[in-house]
CSV table of C-alpha atoms in Angstrom, one decimal:
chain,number,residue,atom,x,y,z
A,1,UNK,CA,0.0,0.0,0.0
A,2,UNK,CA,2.9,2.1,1.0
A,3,UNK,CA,4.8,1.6,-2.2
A,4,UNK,CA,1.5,2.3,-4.2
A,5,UNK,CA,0.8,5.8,-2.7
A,6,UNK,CA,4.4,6.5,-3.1
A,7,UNK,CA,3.9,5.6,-6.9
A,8,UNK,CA,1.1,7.7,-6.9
A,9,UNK,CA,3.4,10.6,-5.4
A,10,UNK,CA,6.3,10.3,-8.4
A,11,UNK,CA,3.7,10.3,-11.0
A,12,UNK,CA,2.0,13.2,-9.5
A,13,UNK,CA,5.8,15.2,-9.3
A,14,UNK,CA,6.5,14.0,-12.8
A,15,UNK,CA,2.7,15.5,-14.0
A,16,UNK,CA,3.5,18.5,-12.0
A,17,UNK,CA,7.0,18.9,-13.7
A,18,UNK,CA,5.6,18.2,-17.4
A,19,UNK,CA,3.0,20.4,-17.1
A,20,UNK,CA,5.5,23.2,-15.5
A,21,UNK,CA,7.9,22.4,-18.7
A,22,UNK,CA,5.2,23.2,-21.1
A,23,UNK,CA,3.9,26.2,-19.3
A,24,UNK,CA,7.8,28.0,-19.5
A,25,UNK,CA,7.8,26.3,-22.8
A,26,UNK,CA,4.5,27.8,-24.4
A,27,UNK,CA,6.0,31.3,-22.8
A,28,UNK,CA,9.5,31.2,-24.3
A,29,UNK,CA,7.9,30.3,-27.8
A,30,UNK,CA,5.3,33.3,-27.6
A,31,UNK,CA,8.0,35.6,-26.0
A,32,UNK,CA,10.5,34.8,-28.7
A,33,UNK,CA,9.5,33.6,-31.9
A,34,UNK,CA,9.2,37.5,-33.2
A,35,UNK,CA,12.5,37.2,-32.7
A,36,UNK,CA,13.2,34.0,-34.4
A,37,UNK,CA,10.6,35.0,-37.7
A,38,UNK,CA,12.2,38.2,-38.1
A,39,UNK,CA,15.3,36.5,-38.7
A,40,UNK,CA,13.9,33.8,-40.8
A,41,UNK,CA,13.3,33.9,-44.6
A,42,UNK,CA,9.8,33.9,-44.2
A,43,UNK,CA,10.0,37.7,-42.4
A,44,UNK,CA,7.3,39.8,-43.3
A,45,UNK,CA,9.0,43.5,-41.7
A,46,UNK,CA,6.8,46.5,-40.7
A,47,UNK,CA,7.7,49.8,-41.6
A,48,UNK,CA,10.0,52.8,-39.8
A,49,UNK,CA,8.6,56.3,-40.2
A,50,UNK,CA,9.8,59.5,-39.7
A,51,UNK,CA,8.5,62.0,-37.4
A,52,UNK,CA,5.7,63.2,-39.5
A,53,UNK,CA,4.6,59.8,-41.1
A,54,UNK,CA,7.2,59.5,-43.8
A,55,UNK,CA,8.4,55.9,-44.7
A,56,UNK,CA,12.2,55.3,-43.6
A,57,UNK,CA,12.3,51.8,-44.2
A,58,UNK,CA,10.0,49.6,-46.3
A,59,UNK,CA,11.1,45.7,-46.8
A,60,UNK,CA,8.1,44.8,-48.7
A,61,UNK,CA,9.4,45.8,-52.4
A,62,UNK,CA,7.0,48.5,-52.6
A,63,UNK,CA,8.5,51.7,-54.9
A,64,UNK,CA,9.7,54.6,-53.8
A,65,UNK,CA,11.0,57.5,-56.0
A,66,UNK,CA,14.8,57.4,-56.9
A,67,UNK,CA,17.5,57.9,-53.5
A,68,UNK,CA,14.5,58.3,-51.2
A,69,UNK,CA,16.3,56.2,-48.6
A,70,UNK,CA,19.7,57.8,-49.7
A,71,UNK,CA,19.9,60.4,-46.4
A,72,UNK,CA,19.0,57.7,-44.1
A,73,UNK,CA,20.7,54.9,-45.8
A,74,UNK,CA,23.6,54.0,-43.3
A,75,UNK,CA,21.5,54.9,-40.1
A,76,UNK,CA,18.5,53.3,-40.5
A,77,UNK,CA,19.7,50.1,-42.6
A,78,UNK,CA,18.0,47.2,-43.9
A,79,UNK,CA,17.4,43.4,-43.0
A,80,UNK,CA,20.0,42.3,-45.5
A,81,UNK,CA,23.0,42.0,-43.1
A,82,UNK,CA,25.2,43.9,-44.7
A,83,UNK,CA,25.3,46.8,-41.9
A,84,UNK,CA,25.0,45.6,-38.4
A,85,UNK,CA,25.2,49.2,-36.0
A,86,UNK,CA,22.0,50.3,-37.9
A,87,UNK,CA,17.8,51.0,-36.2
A,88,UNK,CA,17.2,47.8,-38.3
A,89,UNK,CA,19.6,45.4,-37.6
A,90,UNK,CA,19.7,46.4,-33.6
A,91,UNK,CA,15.6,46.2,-33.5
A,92,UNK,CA,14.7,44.3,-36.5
A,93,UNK,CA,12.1,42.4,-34.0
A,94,UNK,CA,10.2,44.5,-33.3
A,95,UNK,CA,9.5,45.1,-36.8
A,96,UNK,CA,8.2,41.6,-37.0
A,97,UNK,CA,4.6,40.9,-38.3
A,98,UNK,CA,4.0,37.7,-36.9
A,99,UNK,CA,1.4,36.4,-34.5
A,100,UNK,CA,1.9,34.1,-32.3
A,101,UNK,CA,-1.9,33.4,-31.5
A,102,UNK,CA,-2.7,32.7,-35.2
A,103,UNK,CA,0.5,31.4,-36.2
A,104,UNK,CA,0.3,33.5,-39.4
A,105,UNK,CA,2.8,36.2,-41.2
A,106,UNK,CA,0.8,39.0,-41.7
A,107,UNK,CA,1.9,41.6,-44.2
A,108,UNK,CA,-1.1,43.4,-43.1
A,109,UNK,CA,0.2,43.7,-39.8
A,110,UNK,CA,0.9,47.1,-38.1
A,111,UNK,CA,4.5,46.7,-36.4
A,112,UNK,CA,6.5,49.8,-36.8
A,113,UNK,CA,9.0,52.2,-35.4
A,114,UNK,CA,8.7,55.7,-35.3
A,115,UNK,CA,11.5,57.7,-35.3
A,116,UNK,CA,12.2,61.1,-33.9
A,117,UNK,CA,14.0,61.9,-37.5
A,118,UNK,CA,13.0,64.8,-39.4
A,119,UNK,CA,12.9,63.0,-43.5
A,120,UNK,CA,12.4,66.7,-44.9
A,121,UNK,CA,15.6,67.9,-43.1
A,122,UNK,CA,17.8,64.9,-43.2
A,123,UNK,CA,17.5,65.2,-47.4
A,124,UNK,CA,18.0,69.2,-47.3
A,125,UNK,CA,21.1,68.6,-45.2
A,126,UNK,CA,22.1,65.5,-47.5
A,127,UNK,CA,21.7,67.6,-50.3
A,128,UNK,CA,23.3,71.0,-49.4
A,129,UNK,CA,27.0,68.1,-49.0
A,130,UNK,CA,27.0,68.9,-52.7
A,131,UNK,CA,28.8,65.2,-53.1
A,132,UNK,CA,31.2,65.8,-50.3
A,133,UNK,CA,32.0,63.6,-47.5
A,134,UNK,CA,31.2,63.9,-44.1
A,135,UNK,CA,28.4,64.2,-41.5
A,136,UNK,CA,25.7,66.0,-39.5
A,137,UNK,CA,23.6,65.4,-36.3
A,138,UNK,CA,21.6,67.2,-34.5
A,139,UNK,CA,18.7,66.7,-31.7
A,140,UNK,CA,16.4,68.3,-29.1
A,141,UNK,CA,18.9,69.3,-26.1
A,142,UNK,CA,15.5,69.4,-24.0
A,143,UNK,CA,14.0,66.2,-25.3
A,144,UNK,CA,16.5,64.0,-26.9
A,145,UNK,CA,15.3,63.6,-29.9
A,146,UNK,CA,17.7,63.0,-32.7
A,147,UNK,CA,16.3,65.2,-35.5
A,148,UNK,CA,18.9,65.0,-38.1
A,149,UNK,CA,21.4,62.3,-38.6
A,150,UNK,CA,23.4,61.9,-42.3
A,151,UNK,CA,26.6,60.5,-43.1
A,152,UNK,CA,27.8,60.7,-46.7
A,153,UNK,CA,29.1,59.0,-48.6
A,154,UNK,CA,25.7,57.0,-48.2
A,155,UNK,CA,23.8,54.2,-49.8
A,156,UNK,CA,19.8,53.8,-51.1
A,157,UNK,CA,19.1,50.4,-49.5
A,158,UNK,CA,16.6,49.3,-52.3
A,159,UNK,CA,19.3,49.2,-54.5
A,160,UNK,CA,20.8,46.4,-53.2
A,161,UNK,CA,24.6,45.5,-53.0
A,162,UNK,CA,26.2,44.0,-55.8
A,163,UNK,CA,28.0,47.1,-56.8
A,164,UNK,CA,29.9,46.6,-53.0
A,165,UNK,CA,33.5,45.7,-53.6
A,166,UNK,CA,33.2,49.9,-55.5
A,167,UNK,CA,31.6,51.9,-52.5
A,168,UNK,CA,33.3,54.4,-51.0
A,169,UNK,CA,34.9,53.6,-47.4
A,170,UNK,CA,32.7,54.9,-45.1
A,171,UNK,CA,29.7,54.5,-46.8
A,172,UNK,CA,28.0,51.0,-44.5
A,173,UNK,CA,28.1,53.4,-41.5
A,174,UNK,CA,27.1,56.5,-39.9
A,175,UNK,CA,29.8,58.2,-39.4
A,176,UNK,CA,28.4,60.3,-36.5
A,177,UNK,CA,29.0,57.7,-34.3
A,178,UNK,CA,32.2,57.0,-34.3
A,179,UNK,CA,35.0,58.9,-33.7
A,180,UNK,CA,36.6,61.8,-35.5
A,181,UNK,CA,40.0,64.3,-34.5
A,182,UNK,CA,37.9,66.8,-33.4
A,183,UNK,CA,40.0,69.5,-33.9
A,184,UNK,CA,39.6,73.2,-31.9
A,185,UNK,CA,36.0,72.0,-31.1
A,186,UNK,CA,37.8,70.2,-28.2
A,187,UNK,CA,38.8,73.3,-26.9
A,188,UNK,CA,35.2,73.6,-25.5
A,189,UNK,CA,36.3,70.9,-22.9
A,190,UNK,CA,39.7,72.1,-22.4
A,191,UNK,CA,37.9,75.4,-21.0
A,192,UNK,CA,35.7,73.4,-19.1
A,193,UNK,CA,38.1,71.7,-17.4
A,194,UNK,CA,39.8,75.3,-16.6
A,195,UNK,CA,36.3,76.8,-14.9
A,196,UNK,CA,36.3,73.8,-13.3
A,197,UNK,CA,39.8,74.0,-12.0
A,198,UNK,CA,40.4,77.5,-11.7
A,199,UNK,CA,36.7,79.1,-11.3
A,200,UNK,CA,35.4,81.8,-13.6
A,201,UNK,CA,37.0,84.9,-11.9
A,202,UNK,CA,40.8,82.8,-12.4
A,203,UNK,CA,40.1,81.6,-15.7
A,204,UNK,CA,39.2,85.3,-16.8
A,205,UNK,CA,41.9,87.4,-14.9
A,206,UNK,CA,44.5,85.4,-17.2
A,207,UNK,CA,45.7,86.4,-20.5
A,208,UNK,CA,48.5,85.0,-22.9
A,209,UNK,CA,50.2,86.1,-25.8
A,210,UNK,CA,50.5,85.1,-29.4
A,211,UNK,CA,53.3,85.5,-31.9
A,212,UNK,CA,52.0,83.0,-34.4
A,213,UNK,CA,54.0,80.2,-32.5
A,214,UNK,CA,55.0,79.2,-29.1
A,215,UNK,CA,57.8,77.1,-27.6
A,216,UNK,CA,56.3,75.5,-24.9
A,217,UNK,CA,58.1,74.2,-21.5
A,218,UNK,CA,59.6,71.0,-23.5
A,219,UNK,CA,61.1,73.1,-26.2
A,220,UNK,CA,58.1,72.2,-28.8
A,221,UNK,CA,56.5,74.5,-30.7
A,222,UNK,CA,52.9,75.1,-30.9
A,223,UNK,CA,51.8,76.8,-34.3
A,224,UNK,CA,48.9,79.1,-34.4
A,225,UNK,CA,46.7,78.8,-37.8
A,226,UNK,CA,47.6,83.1,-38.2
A,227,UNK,CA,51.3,83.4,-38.3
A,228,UNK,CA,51.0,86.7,-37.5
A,229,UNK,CA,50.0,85.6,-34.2
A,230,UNK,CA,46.9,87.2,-32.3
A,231,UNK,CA,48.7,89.7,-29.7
A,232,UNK,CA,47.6,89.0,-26.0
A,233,UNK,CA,44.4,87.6,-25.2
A,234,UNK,CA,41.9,86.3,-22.2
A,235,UNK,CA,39.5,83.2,-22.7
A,236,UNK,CA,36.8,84.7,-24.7
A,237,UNK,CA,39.4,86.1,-27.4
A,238,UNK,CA,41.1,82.9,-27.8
A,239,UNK,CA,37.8,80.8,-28.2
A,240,UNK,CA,36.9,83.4,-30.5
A,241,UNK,CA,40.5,83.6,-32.4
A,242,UNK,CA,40.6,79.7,-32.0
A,243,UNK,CA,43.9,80.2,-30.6
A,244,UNK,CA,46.6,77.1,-30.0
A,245,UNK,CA,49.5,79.6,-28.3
A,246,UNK,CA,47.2,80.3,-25.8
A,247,UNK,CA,45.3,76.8,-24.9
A,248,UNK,CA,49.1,75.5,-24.5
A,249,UNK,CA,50.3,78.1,-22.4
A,250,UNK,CA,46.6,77.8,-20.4
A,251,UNK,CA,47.7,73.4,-20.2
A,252,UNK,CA,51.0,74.5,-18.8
A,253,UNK,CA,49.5,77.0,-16.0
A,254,UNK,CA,50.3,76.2,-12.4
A,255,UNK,CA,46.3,77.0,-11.4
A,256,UNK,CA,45.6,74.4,-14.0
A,257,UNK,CA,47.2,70.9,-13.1
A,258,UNK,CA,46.9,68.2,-15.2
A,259,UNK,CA,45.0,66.0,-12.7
A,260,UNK,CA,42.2,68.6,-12.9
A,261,UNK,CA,42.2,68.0,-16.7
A,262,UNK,CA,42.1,64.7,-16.1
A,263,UNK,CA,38.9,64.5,-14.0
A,264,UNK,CA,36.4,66.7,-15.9
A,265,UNK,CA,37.7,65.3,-19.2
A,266,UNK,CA,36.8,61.7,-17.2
A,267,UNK,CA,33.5,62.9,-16.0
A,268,UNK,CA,32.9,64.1,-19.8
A,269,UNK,CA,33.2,60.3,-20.9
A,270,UNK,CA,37.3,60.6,-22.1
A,271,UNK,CA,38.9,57.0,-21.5
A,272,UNK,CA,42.5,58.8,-21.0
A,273,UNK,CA,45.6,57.2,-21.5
A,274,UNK,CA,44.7,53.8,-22.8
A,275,UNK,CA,41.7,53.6,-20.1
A,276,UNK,CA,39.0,50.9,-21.4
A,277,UNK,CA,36.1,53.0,-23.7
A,278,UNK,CA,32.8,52.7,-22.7
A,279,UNK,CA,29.9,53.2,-25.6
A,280,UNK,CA,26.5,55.1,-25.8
A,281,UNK,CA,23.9,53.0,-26.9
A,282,UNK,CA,21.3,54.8,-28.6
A,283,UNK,CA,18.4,52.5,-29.1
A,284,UNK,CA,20.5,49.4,-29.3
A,285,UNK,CA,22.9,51.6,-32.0
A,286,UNK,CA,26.7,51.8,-30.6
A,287,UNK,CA,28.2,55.4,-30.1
A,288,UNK,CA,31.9,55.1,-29.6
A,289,UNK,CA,33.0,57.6,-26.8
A,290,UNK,CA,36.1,59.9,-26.6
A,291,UNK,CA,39.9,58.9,-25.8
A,292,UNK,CA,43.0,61.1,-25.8
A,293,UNK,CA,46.9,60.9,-24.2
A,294,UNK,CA,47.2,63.3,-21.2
A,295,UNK,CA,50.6,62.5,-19.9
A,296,UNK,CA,52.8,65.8,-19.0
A,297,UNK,CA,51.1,69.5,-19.1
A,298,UNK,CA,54.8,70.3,-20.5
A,299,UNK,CA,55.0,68.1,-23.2
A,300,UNK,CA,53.4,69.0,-27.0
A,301,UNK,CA,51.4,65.2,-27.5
A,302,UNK,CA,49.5,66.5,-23.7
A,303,UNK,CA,49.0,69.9,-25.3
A,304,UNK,CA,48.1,69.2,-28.8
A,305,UNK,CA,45.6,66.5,-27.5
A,306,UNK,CA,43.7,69.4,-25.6
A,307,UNK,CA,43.6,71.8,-28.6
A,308,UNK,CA,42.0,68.7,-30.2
A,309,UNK,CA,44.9,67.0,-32.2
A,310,UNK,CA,47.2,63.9,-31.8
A,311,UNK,CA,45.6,60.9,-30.3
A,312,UNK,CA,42.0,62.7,-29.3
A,313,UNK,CA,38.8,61.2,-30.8
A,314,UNK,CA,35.2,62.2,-30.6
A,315,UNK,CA,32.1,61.2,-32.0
A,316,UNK,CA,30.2,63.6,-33.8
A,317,UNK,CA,27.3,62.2,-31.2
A,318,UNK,CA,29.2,63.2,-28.3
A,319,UNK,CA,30.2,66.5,-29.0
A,320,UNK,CA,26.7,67.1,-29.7
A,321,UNK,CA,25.7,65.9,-26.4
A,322,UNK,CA,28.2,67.8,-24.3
A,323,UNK,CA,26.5,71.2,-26.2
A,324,UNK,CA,22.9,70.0,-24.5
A,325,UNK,CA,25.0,70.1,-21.3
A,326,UNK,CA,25.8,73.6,-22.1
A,327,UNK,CA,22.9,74.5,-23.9
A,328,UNK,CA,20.3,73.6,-21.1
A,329,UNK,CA,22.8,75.4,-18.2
A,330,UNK,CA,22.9,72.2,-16.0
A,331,UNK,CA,26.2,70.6,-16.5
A,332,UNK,CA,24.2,67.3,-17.4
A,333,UNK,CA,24.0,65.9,-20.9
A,334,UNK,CA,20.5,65.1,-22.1
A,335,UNK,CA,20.9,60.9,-23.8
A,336,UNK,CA,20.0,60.9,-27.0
A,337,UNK,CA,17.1,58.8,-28.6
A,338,UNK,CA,16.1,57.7,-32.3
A,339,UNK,CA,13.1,55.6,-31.8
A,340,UNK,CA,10.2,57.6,-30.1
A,341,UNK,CA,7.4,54.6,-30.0
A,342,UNK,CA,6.5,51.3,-31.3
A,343,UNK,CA,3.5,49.3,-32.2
A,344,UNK,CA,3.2,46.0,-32.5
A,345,UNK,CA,1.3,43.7,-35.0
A,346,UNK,CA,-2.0,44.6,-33.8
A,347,UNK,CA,-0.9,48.3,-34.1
A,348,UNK,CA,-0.2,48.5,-29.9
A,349,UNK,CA,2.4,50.8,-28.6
A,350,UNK,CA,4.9,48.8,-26.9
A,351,UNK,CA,7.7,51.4,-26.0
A,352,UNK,CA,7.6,54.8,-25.5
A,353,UNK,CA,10.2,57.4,-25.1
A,354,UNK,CA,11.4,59.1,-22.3
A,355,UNK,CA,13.7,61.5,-21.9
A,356,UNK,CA,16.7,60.7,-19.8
A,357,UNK,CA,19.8,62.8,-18.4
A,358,UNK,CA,23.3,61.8,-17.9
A,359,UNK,CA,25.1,62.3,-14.6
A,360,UNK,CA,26.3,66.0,-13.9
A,361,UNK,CA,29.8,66.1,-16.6
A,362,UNK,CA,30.2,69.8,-15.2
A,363,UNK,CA,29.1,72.3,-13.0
A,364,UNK,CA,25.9,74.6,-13.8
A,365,UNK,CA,28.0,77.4,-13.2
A,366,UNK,CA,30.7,76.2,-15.6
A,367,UNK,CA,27.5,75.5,-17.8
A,368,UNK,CA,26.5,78.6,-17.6
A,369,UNK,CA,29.7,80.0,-18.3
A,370,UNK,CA,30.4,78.5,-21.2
A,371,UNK,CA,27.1,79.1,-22.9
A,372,UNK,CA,27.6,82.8,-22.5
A,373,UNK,CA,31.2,82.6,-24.1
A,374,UNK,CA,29.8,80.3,-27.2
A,375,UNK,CA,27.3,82.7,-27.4
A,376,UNK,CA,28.8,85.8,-27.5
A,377,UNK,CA,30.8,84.2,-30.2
A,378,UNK,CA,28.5,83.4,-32.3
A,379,UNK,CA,27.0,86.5,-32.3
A,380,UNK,CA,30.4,88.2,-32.8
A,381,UNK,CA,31.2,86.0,-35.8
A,382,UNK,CA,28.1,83.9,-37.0
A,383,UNK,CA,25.5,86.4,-37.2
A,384,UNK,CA,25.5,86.9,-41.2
A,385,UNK,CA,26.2,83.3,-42.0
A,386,UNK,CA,23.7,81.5,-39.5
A,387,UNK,CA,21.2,84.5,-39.7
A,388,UNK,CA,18.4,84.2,-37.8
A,389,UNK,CA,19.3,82.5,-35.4
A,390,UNK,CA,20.6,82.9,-31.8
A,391,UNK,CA,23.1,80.5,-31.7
A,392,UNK,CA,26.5,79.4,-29.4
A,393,UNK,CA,29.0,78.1,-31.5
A,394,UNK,CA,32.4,76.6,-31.7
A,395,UNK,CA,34.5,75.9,-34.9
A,396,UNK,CA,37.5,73.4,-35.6
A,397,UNK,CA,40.0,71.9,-38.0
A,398,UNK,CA,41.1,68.8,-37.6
A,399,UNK,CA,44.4,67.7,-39.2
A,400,UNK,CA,44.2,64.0,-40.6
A,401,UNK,CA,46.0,61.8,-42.8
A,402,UNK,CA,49.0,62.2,-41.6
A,403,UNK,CA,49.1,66.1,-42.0
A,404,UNK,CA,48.2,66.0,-45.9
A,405,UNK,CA,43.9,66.7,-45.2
A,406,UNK,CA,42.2,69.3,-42.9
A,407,UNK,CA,38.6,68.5,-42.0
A,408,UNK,CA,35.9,71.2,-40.8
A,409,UNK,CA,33.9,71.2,-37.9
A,410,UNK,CA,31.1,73.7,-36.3
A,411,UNK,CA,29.3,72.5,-33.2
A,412,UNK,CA,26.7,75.1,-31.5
A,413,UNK,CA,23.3,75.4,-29.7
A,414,UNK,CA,20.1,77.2,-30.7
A,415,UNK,CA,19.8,79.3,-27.6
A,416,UNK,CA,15.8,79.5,-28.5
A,417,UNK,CA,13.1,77.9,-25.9
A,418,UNK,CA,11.2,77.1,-29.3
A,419,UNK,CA,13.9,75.4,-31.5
A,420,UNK,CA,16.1,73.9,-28.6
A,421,UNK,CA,18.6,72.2,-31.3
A,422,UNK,CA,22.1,70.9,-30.3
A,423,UNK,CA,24.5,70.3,-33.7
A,424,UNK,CA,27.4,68.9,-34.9
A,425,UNK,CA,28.7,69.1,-38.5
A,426,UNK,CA,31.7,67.7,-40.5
A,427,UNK,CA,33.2,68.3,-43.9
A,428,UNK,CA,35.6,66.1,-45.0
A,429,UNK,CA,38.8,67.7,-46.8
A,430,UNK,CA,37.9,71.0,-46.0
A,431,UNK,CA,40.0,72.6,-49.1
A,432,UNK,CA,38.2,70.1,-51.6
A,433,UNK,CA,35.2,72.4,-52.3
A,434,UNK,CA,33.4,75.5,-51.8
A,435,UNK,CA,31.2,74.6,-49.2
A,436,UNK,CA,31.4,75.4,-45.2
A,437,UNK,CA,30.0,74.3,-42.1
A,438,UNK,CA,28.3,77.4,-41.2
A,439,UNK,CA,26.1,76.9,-44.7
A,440,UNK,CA,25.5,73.1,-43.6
A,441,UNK,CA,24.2,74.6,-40.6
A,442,UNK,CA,22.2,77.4,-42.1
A,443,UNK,CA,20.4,75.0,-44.1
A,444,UNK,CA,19.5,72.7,-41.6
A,445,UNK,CA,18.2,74.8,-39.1
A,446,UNK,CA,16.1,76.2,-41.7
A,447,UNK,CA,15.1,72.9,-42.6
A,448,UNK,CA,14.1,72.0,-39.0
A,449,UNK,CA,12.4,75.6,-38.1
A,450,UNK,CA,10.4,76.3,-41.1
């Protein structure tokens, strides 16, 4: 009898057990086979649509006027494979049209992504490249929301890749992510670090002189772009002249040692010295963070890396960011987003946005400070090419290739409570063609305020 109700006991365990096994089983199939069909070759993708309802990706072989993915090409990807740190490829399930419950593909079905992109401006910015390399972000330093986002050389998606082995490098990414010499535009977080260090009242009492060059401590000389040199300045004429005699005389400063440097650069999101990179991850996307060599205030590799040459690299993406830091007068970056909701197959919103903050990179007060000096520099020296706009801005060239190519680069905030737009923009071999920075810029915030 004993033996029988013991029976009775296994068999009941082993019931229990089965039935447990095809309860998790039944919920891992349902919780993952959108995952599994949108990698299958039976997929049937929804769509992703700009801000205003405009198609950004379309896998169902519908037509589309000629280049009309060609803006977005290298951001927003396909399903092919081909480009892996794209929207697509990083949230290709939930573009999935498959239900579970009905075990059917439905190409009627209404998963989508909805981007915060702006299609109208990203094809006016595109477009005003003329054919040249390079790249352009911008985004909503209140919100988040990345608004523009183009990278050239680029691709149209629906054309396929069988012309591969001829694209141009570059063209299979964004190049906004990744990370670029950023040239004087680094000296935005050289003079953070100073206010920082030093305090405003320091920072501004100082002043430096220019002859075109300067030997530093080491014996090294430090070249100003006018050879004429600049005369003596304070902080707001050398943002303003760009100057490289006086940012290596401010590195080399008693009131500025190198270990304060060190710390705000940190607290920006540098890995310094060989320090392990962390990324940004922008709706699953990848955003490489910045890196430079900070070794002796006296040496020219520790200098040049703070004017924004040698071994310093930023994304595009980051130096955008630390503007919304400055920008919004809190010293905190505002994390950038691309995808602002998505539905699923029965047209249910699944995600939503929300905007998020990073941890305090700088004081307000250095915040503060900073915006007023970008400021009065763009209105001292921007006002006729970005007319109309009230904007802070910082300029840069970048030497690359070894010395042989300069690139250009303008990064800037809107200072209006309406249009609260945080930029970065790069040209590629500045001296290649006629067209600048400030009429990339001109054209986009046109683009995005109209």
């Amino acid at each position: 009898m004993k033996s029988i109700r013991r029976g009775q006991r296994i068999m009941t365990l082993f019931i229990i057990l089965f039935i447990a096994g095809m309860v998790v089983l039944v919920v891992k199939i349902h919780s993952e086979s959108s995952y599994y069909m949108s990698n299958s070759d039976d997929q049937v993708l929804g769509k992703v649509y700009d801000r205003s309802g405009d198609v950004l990706f379309d896998d169902s072989g519908t037509e589309y006027e000629e280049n009309h993915f060609l803006d977005v090409g290298n951001l927003i990807g396909d399903a092919q494979g081909q480009m892996t740190n794209t929207l697509v490829a990083r949230n290709i399930d939930k573009l999935n049209n498959y239900s579970f419950e009905t075990g059917l593909m439905e190409s009627g079905g209404k998963a989508a992504i909805y981007t915060t992109l702006d299609h109208y401006a990203n094809q006016a910015v595109y477009n005003a490249y003329q054919g040249r390399n390079g790249c352009a972000v911008a985004y909503d330093y209140k919100t988040g929301e990345i608004l523009v986002s183009v990278s050239l050389p680029s691709l149209d998606v629906t054309k396929g890749y069988a012309d591969i082995e001829n694209f141009e490098t570059g063209t299979l990414i964004s190049k906004t992510l990744y990370g670029t010499v950023p040239g004087s535009t680094q000296k935005v977080s050289t003079l953070a670090a100073a206010l920082e260090v030093m305090g405003a009242d320091t920072l501004f009492s100082k002043s430096y002189t220019c002859t075109g060059e300067y030997i530093n401590k080491s014996g090294d000389t430090i070249s100003c772009h006018n050879s004429s040199g600049h005369g003596t300045q304070n902080i707001q004429e050398a943002i303003e002249n760009s100057c490289n005699p006086f940012f290596a005389q401010l590195v080399e400063d008693e009131d500025l040692p190198l270990d304060g440097i060190k710390n705000t650069y940190r607290k920006m999101g540098y890995a310094i010295n060989g320090e392990e990179q962390t990324t940004i991850d922008i709706d699953g996307i990848i955003c490489e963070t910045a890196s430079t060599t900070l070794e002796n205030s006296y040496e020219f590799q520790t200098q040049w890396g703070c004017i924004g040459q040698g071994d310093t690299l930023v994304s595009p993406v980051q130096l955008m960011m630390w503007q919304s830091a400055i920008a919004n007068g809190t010293g905190k970056m505002t994390m950038p987003h691309l995808i602002d909701y998505v539905t699923d197959v029965n047209g249910k919103i699944t995600e939503q946005a929300e905007t998020e903050f990073s941890d305090e990179i700088f004081s307000s007060s250095t915040a503060e400070t900073i915006r007023q000096i970008l400021l009065t520099n763009g209105s001292d020296n921007y006002s006729y090419s970005i007319s109309g706009y009230t904007i802070g801005v910082k300029s840069g060239t970048a030497q690359v290739k070894n010395g042989d190519e300069e690139n250009s680069l303008l990064v800037g905030f809107v200072d209006d409570s309406r249009h609260p737009i945080a930029f970065c923009i790069m040209i590629e071999d500045k001296n290649g063609g006629s067209i600048t920075t400030e009429e990339i810029a001109k054209t986009m915030l046109d683009a995005l305020c109209s």
